[in-house]
Short mmCIF file of C-alpha atoms and ligand atoms in Angstrom, two decimals:
data_model
loop_
_atom_site.label_atom_id
_atom_site.label_comp_id
_atom_site.label_asym_id
_atom_site.label_seq_id
_atom_site.Cartn_x
_atom_site.Cartn_y
_atom_site.Cartn_z
CA MET A 1 -45.87 -3.55 -147.62
CA CYS A 2 -44.69 -0.32 -145.99
CA GLU A 3 -45.85 0.37 -142.44
CA LYS A 4 -48.12 3.21 -143.54
CA GLU A 5 -50.16 0.84 -145.75
CA LYS A 6 -50.77 -1.55 -142.84
CA LYS A 7 -53.51 -1.06 -140.28
CA PRO A 8 -52.02 -0.34 -136.87
CA LEU A 9 -52.53 -2.79 -134.03
CA LEU A 10 -52.19 0.06 -131.53
CA GLU A 11 -52.84 3.77 -132.11
CA VAL A 12 -51.91 6.28 -129.43
CA ARG A 13 -53.46 9.70 -130.06
CA HIS A 14 -52.57 12.85 -128.07
CA LEU A 15 -52.22 10.74 -124.93
CA LYS A 16 -51.75 12.48 -121.59
CA LYS A 17 -51.27 10.96 -118.16
CA TYR A 18 -51.00 13.32 -115.19
CA PHE A 19 -50.62 12.33 -111.55
CA THR A 20 -51.53 14.56 -108.63
CA VAL A 21 -48.71 14.79 -106.10
CA GLY A 22 -49.80 16.85 -103.09
CA LYS A 23 -51.01 20.10 -104.63
CA GLU A 24 -48.93 19.71 -107.76
CA THR A 25 -49.42 17.99 -111.09
CA LEU A 26 -46.86 15.56 -112.43
CA LYS A 27 -47.15 15.37 -116.21
CA ALA A 28 -45.79 11.85 -116.81
CA ILE A 29 -47.05 11.78 -120.41
CA ASP A 30 -47.82 15.07 -122.10
CA ASP A 31 -49.45 14.66 -125.50
CA ILE A 32 -47.82 11.79 -127.34
CA SER A 33 -48.96 10.05 -130.51
CA PHE A 34 -47.58 6.95 -132.22
CA GLU A 35 -48.67 3.67 -133.79
CA VAL A 36 -47.53 0.08 -133.39
CA TYR A 37 -48.04 -2.17 -136.43
CA PRO A 38 -48.73 -5.91 -136.38
CA GLY A 39 -45.57 -8.01 -136.22
CA GLU A 40 -43.19 -5.13 -135.52
CA THR A 41 -41.16 -4.10 -132.50
CA LEU A 42 -41.39 -0.46 -131.52
CA GLY A 43 -38.58 0.47 -129.15
CA LEU A 44 -39.49 3.16 -126.60
CA VAL A 45 -36.36 4.68 -125.13
CA GLY A 46 -35.53 7.35 -122.59
CA GLU A 47 -34.02 8.05 -119.19
CA THR A 48 -35.69 7.19 -115.89
CA GLY A 49 -38.63 9.53 -115.36
CA CYS A 50 -39.29 10.22 -119.06
CA GLY A 51 -42.70 8.52 -118.97
CA LYS A 52 -41.91 5.40 -121.01
CA SER A 53 -43.09 2.81 -118.45
CA THR A 54 -46.21 4.87 -117.73
CA THR A 55 -46.87 4.89 -121.47
CA GLY A 56 -46.68 1.07 -121.57
CA ARG A 57 -49.07 0.77 -118.64
CA VAL A 58 -51.61 3.27 -120.00
CA CYS A 59 -51.53 1.51 -123.40
CA ILE A 60 -52.65 -1.77 -121.83
CA ASN A 61 -55.10 -0.11 -119.42
CA LEU A 62 -53.15 -0.85 -116.25
CA TYR A 63 -53.37 2.93 -115.66
CA LYS A 64 -56.24 5.18 -116.66
CA LYS A 65 -55.45 7.98 -119.10
CA THR A 66 -55.90 11.69 -118.37
CA ALA A 67 -56.70 12.64 -121.99
CA GLY A 68 -56.31 11.41 -125.55
CA GLU A 69 -56.97 7.87 -126.67
CA VAL A 70 -55.39 4.45 -127.11
CA LEU A 71 -57.00 2.31 -129.81
CA TYR A 72 -56.41 -1.43 -130.15
CA TYR A 73 -57.46 -2.41 -133.67
CA GLY A 74 -59.56 0.76 -133.65
CA ARG A 75 -61.23 0.07 -130.28
CA ASP A 76 -60.67 2.43 -127.34
CA VAL A 77 -58.92 0.35 -124.65
CA HIS A 78 -60.23 2.62 -121.89
CA HIS A 79 -63.87 2.27 -122.95
CA MET A 80 -64.40 -1.44 -123.52
CA ASN A 81 -67.28 -3.50 -122.23
CA ARG A 82 -66.54 -6.48 -119.94
CA LYS A 83 -66.35 -9.00 -122.76
CA GLN A 84 -64.03 -6.80 -124.83
CA GLN A 85 -61.85 -6.11 -121.79
CA LYS A 86 -61.50 -9.82 -121.08
CA GLU A 87 -60.46 -10.51 -124.64
CA PHE A 88 -58.07 -7.53 -124.60
CA HIS A 89 -56.39 -8.70 -121.38
CA ARG A 90 -55.88 -12.13 -122.90
CA ASN A 91 -54.44 -10.83 -126.17
CA VAL A 92 -52.18 -8.23 -124.57
CA GLN A 93 -49.54 -9.18 -122.01
CA ILE A 94 -46.74 -7.43 -120.13
CA VAL A 95 -43.31 -8.62 -119.04
CA PHE A 96 -41.89 -6.55 -116.19
CA GLN A 97 -38.36 -5.33 -115.65
CA ASP A 98 -37.49 -7.01 -112.42
CA PRO A 99 -37.97 -10.76 -112.40
CA TYR A 100 -36.94 -10.76 -108.71
CA SER A 101 -39.95 -8.78 -107.57
CA SER A 102 -42.56 -9.43 -110.29
CA LEU A 103 -42.82 -13.18 -109.61
CA ASP A 104 -44.46 -14.38 -106.39
CA PRO A 105 -41.80 -16.27 -104.35
CA ARG A 106 -44.46 -18.45 -102.62
CA MET A 107 -45.82 -19.85 -105.87
CA THR A 108 -44.34 -22.66 -107.95
CA VAL A 109 -43.33 -21.88 -111.52
CA ALA A 110 -46.33 -23.91 -112.77
CA ASP A 111 -48.70 -21.80 -110.65
CA ILE A 112 -47.09 -18.53 -111.80
CA VAL A 113 -47.15 -19.43 -115.49
CA GLY A 114 -50.60 -21.02 -115.31
CA GLU A 115 -52.29 -18.31 -113.25
CA GLY A 116 -53.63 -16.35 -116.25
CA LEU A 117 -55.09 -19.52 -117.79
CA GLU A 118 -57.11 -20.14 -114.65
CA ILE A 119 -58.19 -16.50 -114.20
CA HIS A 120 -59.45 -16.43 -117.79
CA LYS A 121 -60.95 -19.95 -117.48
CA LEU A 122 -58.98 -21.17 -120.49
CA VAL A 123 -58.41 -24.60 -118.94
CA ASN A 124 -60.84 -27.07 -117.33
CA ASN A 125 -58.51 -29.09 -115.18
CA ARG A 126 -55.00 -29.36 -113.77
CA GLN A 127 -53.82 -31.67 -116.57
CA SER A 128 -54.75 -29.30 -119.41
CA ARG A 129 -53.24 -26.37 -117.45
CA ASN A 130 -50.01 -28.28 -116.98
CA GLU A 131 -49.84 -29.22 -120.66
CA LYS A 132 -50.03 -25.55 -121.65
CA VAL A 133 -47.57 -24.55 -118.91
CA PHE A 134 -45.02 -27.19 -119.98
CA HIS A 135 -45.37 -26.07 -123.58
CA ALA A 136 -44.77 -22.41 -122.65
CA LEU A 137 -41.75 -23.38 -120.52
CA ALA A 138 -40.29 -25.35 -123.44
CA GLU A 139 -40.76 -22.32 -125.70
CA VAL A 140 -38.53 -20.23 -123.43
CA GLY A 141 -35.88 -22.94 -123.02
CA LEU A 142 -37.01 -24.35 -119.65
CA THR A 143 -38.18 -27.89 -118.95
CA GLN A 144 -41.01 -29.72 -117.22
CA GLU A 145 -38.67 -30.35 -114.27
CA HIS A 146 -38.58 -26.61 -113.58
CA ALA A 147 -42.36 -26.41 -113.13
CA ASN A 148 -42.51 -27.50 -109.48
CA ARG A 149 -39.67 -25.30 -108.27
CA PHE A 150 -39.83 -21.84 -106.73
CA VAL A 151 -38.43 -18.70 -108.33
CA HIS A 152 -35.61 -18.24 -105.78
CA GLU A 153 -34.05 -21.42 -107.21
CA PHE A 154 -33.47 -19.72 -110.59
CA SER A 155 -30.90 -17.29 -111.99
CA GLY A 156 -31.93 -13.79 -113.18
CA GLY A 157 -32.05 -14.87 -116.83
CA GLN A 158 -34.14 -17.95 -115.99
CA ARG A 159 -36.54 -15.83 -113.94
CA GLN A 160 -37.05 -13.53 -116.90
CA ARG A 161 -37.71 -16.62 -119.06
CA ILE A 162 -40.42 -17.57 -116.54
CA GLY A 163 -41.88 -14.05 -116.89
CA ILE A 164 -41.90 -14.45 -120.68
CA ALA A 165 -43.52 -17.93 -120.39
CA ARG A 166 -46.24 -16.40 -118.19
CA ALA A 167 -47.03 -13.97 -121.02
CA LEU A 168 -46.72 -16.55 -123.83
CA VAL A 169 -49.02 -19.13 -122.25
CA MET A 170 -51.95 -16.78 -122.96
CA ASN A 171 -51.17 -16.94 -126.69
CA PRO A 172 -51.04 -13.12 -126.97
CA GLU A 173 -50.74 -10.93 -130.06
CA PHE A 174 -49.07 -7.98 -128.38
CA ILE A 175 -46.56 -7.88 -125.51
CA VAL A 176 -45.33 -4.80 -123.66
CA LEU A 177 -41.76 -5.57 -122.60
CA ASP A 178 -41.08 -3.11 -119.80
CA GLU A 179 -37.28 -2.97 -119.51
CA PRO A 180 -37.08 -6.78 -119.72
CA ILE A 181 -33.28 -6.91 -119.81
CA SER A 182 -32.26 -3.90 -117.68
CA ALA A 183 -31.87 -5.92 -114.47
CA LEU A 184 -29.80 -8.68 -116.13
CA ASP A 185 -26.06 -9.15 -116.63
CA VAL A 186 -24.85 -7.98 -120.03
CA SER A 187 -23.98 -11.56 -121.04
CA ILE A 188 -27.56 -12.67 -120.34
CA GLN A 189 -29.20 -9.67 -122.01
CA ALA A 190 -28.31 -10.86 -125.52
CA GLN A 191 -29.74 -14.33 -124.82
CA ILE A 192 -33.09 -12.87 -123.75
CA VAL A 193 -33.19 -10.49 -126.73
CA ASN A 194 -32.44 -13.39 -129.10
CA LEU A 195 -35.17 -15.48 -127.47
CA LEU A 196 -37.66 -12.62 -127.91
CA ILE A 197 -36.67 -12.21 -131.58
CA GLU A 198 -37.14 -15.97 -132.23
CA LEU A 199 -40.52 -16.03 -130.49
CA GLN A 200 -41.65 -13.01 -132.46
CA LYS A 201 -40.77 -14.69 -135.77
CA GLU A 202 -42.46 -17.97 -134.83
CA LYS A 203 -45.65 -16.43 -133.47
CA ASN A 204 -45.85 -13.13 -135.37
CA LEU A 205 -45.86 -11.26 -132.07
CA THR A 206 -45.94 -7.48 -131.79
CA TYR A 207 -43.74 -5.83 -129.15
CA LEU A 208 -43.50 -2.48 -127.44
CA PHE A 209 -39.96 -2.79 -126.09
CA ILE A 210 -39.21 -0.24 -123.37
CA ALA A 211 -35.59 0.47 -122.45
CA HIS A 212 -33.48 3.22 -120.93
CA ASP A 213 -30.77 3.27 -123.55
CA LEU A 214 -30.47 2.90 -127.30
CA ALA A 215 -27.98 0.01 -127.11
CA MET A 216 -30.63 -2.25 -125.57
CA VAL A 217 -33.20 -1.79 -128.33
CA LYS A 218 -30.77 -1.76 -131.25
CA HIS A 219 -31.03 -5.40 -132.33
CA ILE A 220 -34.73 -5.93 -131.78
CA SER A 221 -36.52 -2.75 -132.87
CA ASP A 222 -37.97 -2.05 -136.32
CA ARG A 223 -38.70 1.53 -135.29
CA ILE A 224 -37.69 3.53 -132.25
CA ALA A 225 -39.40 6.37 -130.37
CA VAL A 226 -37.20 8.49 -128.09
CA MET A 227 -39.01 9.99 -125.10
CA TYR A 228 -38.00 12.88 -122.86
CA LEU A 229 -40.00 14.42 -120.04
CA GLY A 230 -43.31 13.00 -121.22
CA HIS A 231 -42.82 13.96 -124.89
CA ILE A 232 -41.65 12.07 -127.98
CA MET A 233 -38.51 13.77 -129.24
CA GLU A 234 -37.81 11.59 -132.26
CA LEU A 235 -39.39 8.59 -133.97
CA ALA A 236 -37.84 6.77 -136.91
CA PRO A 237 -37.03 3.39 -138.43
CA SER A 238 -34.14 1.93 -136.41
CA SER A 239 -31.55 2.07 -139.18
CA THR A 240 -32.42 5.72 -139.91
CA LEU A 241 -32.30 6.71 -136.25
CA TYR A 242 -28.85 5.18 -135.77
CA SER A 243 -27.39 6.50 -139.03
CA HIS A 244 -29.05 9.95 -139.17
CA PRO A 245 -30.35 11.06 -135.78
CA LEU A 246 -31.94 14.51 -136.01
CA HIS A 247 -32.64 15.44 -132.41
CA PRO A 248 -29.87 16.67 -130.07
CA TYR A 249 -31.22 14.39 -127.31
CA THR A 250 -31.02 11.30 -129.54
CA LYS A 251 -27.47 12.31 -130.49
CA SER A 252 -26.58 12.54 -126.79
CA LEU A 253 -28.01 9.07 -126.15
CA MET A 254 -25.94 7.79 -129.09
CA ALA A 255 -22.83 9.00 -127.29
CA ALA A 256 -23.45 6.34 -124.64
CA ILE A 257 -23.31 3.50 -127.20
CA PRO A 258 -19.85 2.07 -127.76
CA PHE A 259 -19.16 1.53 -131.48
CA PRO A 260 -17.67 -1.88 -132.19
CA GLU A 261 -14.85 -0.33 -134.16
CA PRO A 262 -13.72 3.23 -134.84
CA ASP A 263 -16.02 4.77 -137.46
CA ALA A 264 -15.12 8.35 -138.19
CA GLU A 265 -18.12 8.95 -140.44
CA GLN A 266 -20.61 7.71 -137.88
CA ARG A 267 -18.92 9.76 -135.16
CA ARG A 268 -19.10 12.85 -137.35
CA ARG A 269 -22.77 12.33 -138.23
CA THR A 270 -23.94 11.67 -134.71
CA GLN A 271 -21.80 14.47 -133.23
CA ARG A 272 -21.08 12.47 -130.13
CA LYS A 273 -21.46 14.76 -127.15
CA PRO A 274 -22.21 13.15 -123.82
CA LEU A 275 -25.32 14.34 -122.01
CA SER A 276 -24.77 16.47 -118.93
CA GLY A 277 -27.16 17.37 -116.11
CA GLU A 278 -30.27 15.65 -114.83
CA ILE A 279 -33.67 15.28 -116.43
CA PRO A 280 -35.86 18.05 -114.88
CA SER A 281 -38.82 17.13 -112.67
CA PRO A 282 -41.98 16.51 -114.71
CA MET A 283 -43.68 18.70 -112.08
CA HIS A 284 -41.56 21.68 -113.13
CA PRO A 285 -40.74 21.26 -116.83
CA PRO A 286 -38.93 24.14 -118.58
CA SER A 287 -40.89 26.47 -120.84
CA GLY A 288 -40.71 25.82 -124.59
CA CYS A 289 -38.66 22.78 -125.56
CA PRO A 290 -38.55 20.23 -122.70
CA PHE A 291 -34.88 19.49 -123.51
CA ARG A 292 -33.66 23.08 -123.64
CA ASN A 293 -31.82 23.25 -120.27
CA ARG A 294 -29.55 20.38 -121.35
CA CYS A 295 -29.38 21.11 -125.08
CA PRO A 296 -26.04 22.34 -126.48
CA MET A 297 -27.89 24.00 -129.41
CA ALA A 298 -30.63 25.84 -127.49
CA THR A 299 -31.57 29.35 -128.67
CA SER A 300 -34.02 31.96 -127.33
CA LEU A 301 -36.73 30.49 -129.59
CA CYS A 302 -36.39 27.18 -127.72
CA ALA A 303 -37.49 28.87 -124.46
CA GLU A 304 -40.56 30.37 -126.09
CA CYS A 305 -42.06 27.72 -128.40
CA VAL A 306 -42.63 24.00 -127.88
CA PRO A 307 -41.29 22.31 -131.04
CA GLU A 308 -43.83 20.14 -132.89
CA LEU A 309 -43.06 16.54 -133.85
CA LYS A 310 -42.60 17.00 -137.62
CA GLU A 311 -41.94 14.45 -140.36
CA TYR A 312 -38.62 15.23 -142.05
CA THR A 313 -38.27 12.20 -144.30
CA PRO A 314 -40.89 9.44 -144.70
CA GLY A 315 -41.41 7.89 -141.26
CA HIS A 316 -38.72 10.03 -139.59
CA TYR A 317 -40.15 12.52 -137.09
CA ALA A 318 -38.35 14.92 -134.76
CA ALA A 319 -39.43 17.66 -132.34
CA CYS A 320 -36.69 20.27 -132.59
CA HIS A 321 -36.61 23.81 -134.04
CA LEU A 322 -33.13 23.11 -135.42
CA ALA A 323 -33.60 19.50 -136.59
CA ASN A 324 -32.62 20.48 -140.13
CA HIS A 325 -29.32 22.08 -139.12
FE1 SF4 B 1 -32.38 21.95 -128.49
FE2 SF4 B 1 -33.98 23.94 -129.22
FE3 SF4 B 1 -34.02 21.64 -130.56
FE4 SF4 B 1 -35.00 21.78 -128.10
S1 SF4 B 1 -35.78 22.83 -129.92
S2 SF4 B 1 -33.71 20.21 -128.90
S3 SF4 B 1 -33.59 23.21 -127.14
S4 SF4 B 1 -32.32 23.09 -130.42
#
């Protein structure tokens, strides 16, 4: 079944999230729309400050929205009653980027992993909590012996496994993975990605996988959305995005990915030009296209009109006046 025939698990519609900083407004998310379908991984990629982590947090109601809506199976996540909220917070989990700071160093692994079970009153006693905790630890490749230790006794990769176990123990449907491999050594990153892929297959999990470069989401994403300065610049099935990127920003991000072997055709298609300059402040975005002050193709039109996110081929969207060129 193609994605469009499935009902989305998550629908994000014209979402905005603004923060007030002194007397100014920081537009962290500025009118984005996308869907996440059951069982898929949507990669959400962009540089620091593009709004991707804020998007993950607003989607699971850790932050309030400014405007727009986020629907979970059609229900507005920011307007749920207590019972619906409780169910939502059990079904939807988040794994944070930094396992060093997101896990409480004073708690044992069993207490960290089992905390959600106790908060949600899903266990009646210590024995049933421990059974579920040991099961979750085994699912991420850790053992019962690890349960009574403290997080400082573990390596970075093991700590992220503990973070994943803490999410899994709740038996969720949807997990927001907020840069789950960015803080890890390259050799460990692949192990964690492979673990996440295996768990997804076994449990039919749905992921929003947030990362700051395209290389990190390549092997896990079914579709990828590229964000820049609070906007979605391009959204496409993974294979299409890598083989036929339309947006100059996506092409620049591609330039950072080393190809395994020389591939003249791919180089030609992606027009590898490294990105120069810094992402502008979301408090002072440029007029027109948000990417225009770094875009090698910018014209006068780009300063005047904000490009719409248009569908160029089925499922392949881009926000660029010159996407066809
Ligand atoms: Fe570049 Fe203009 Fe396209 Fe923006 S709209 S990405 S500035 S060509």
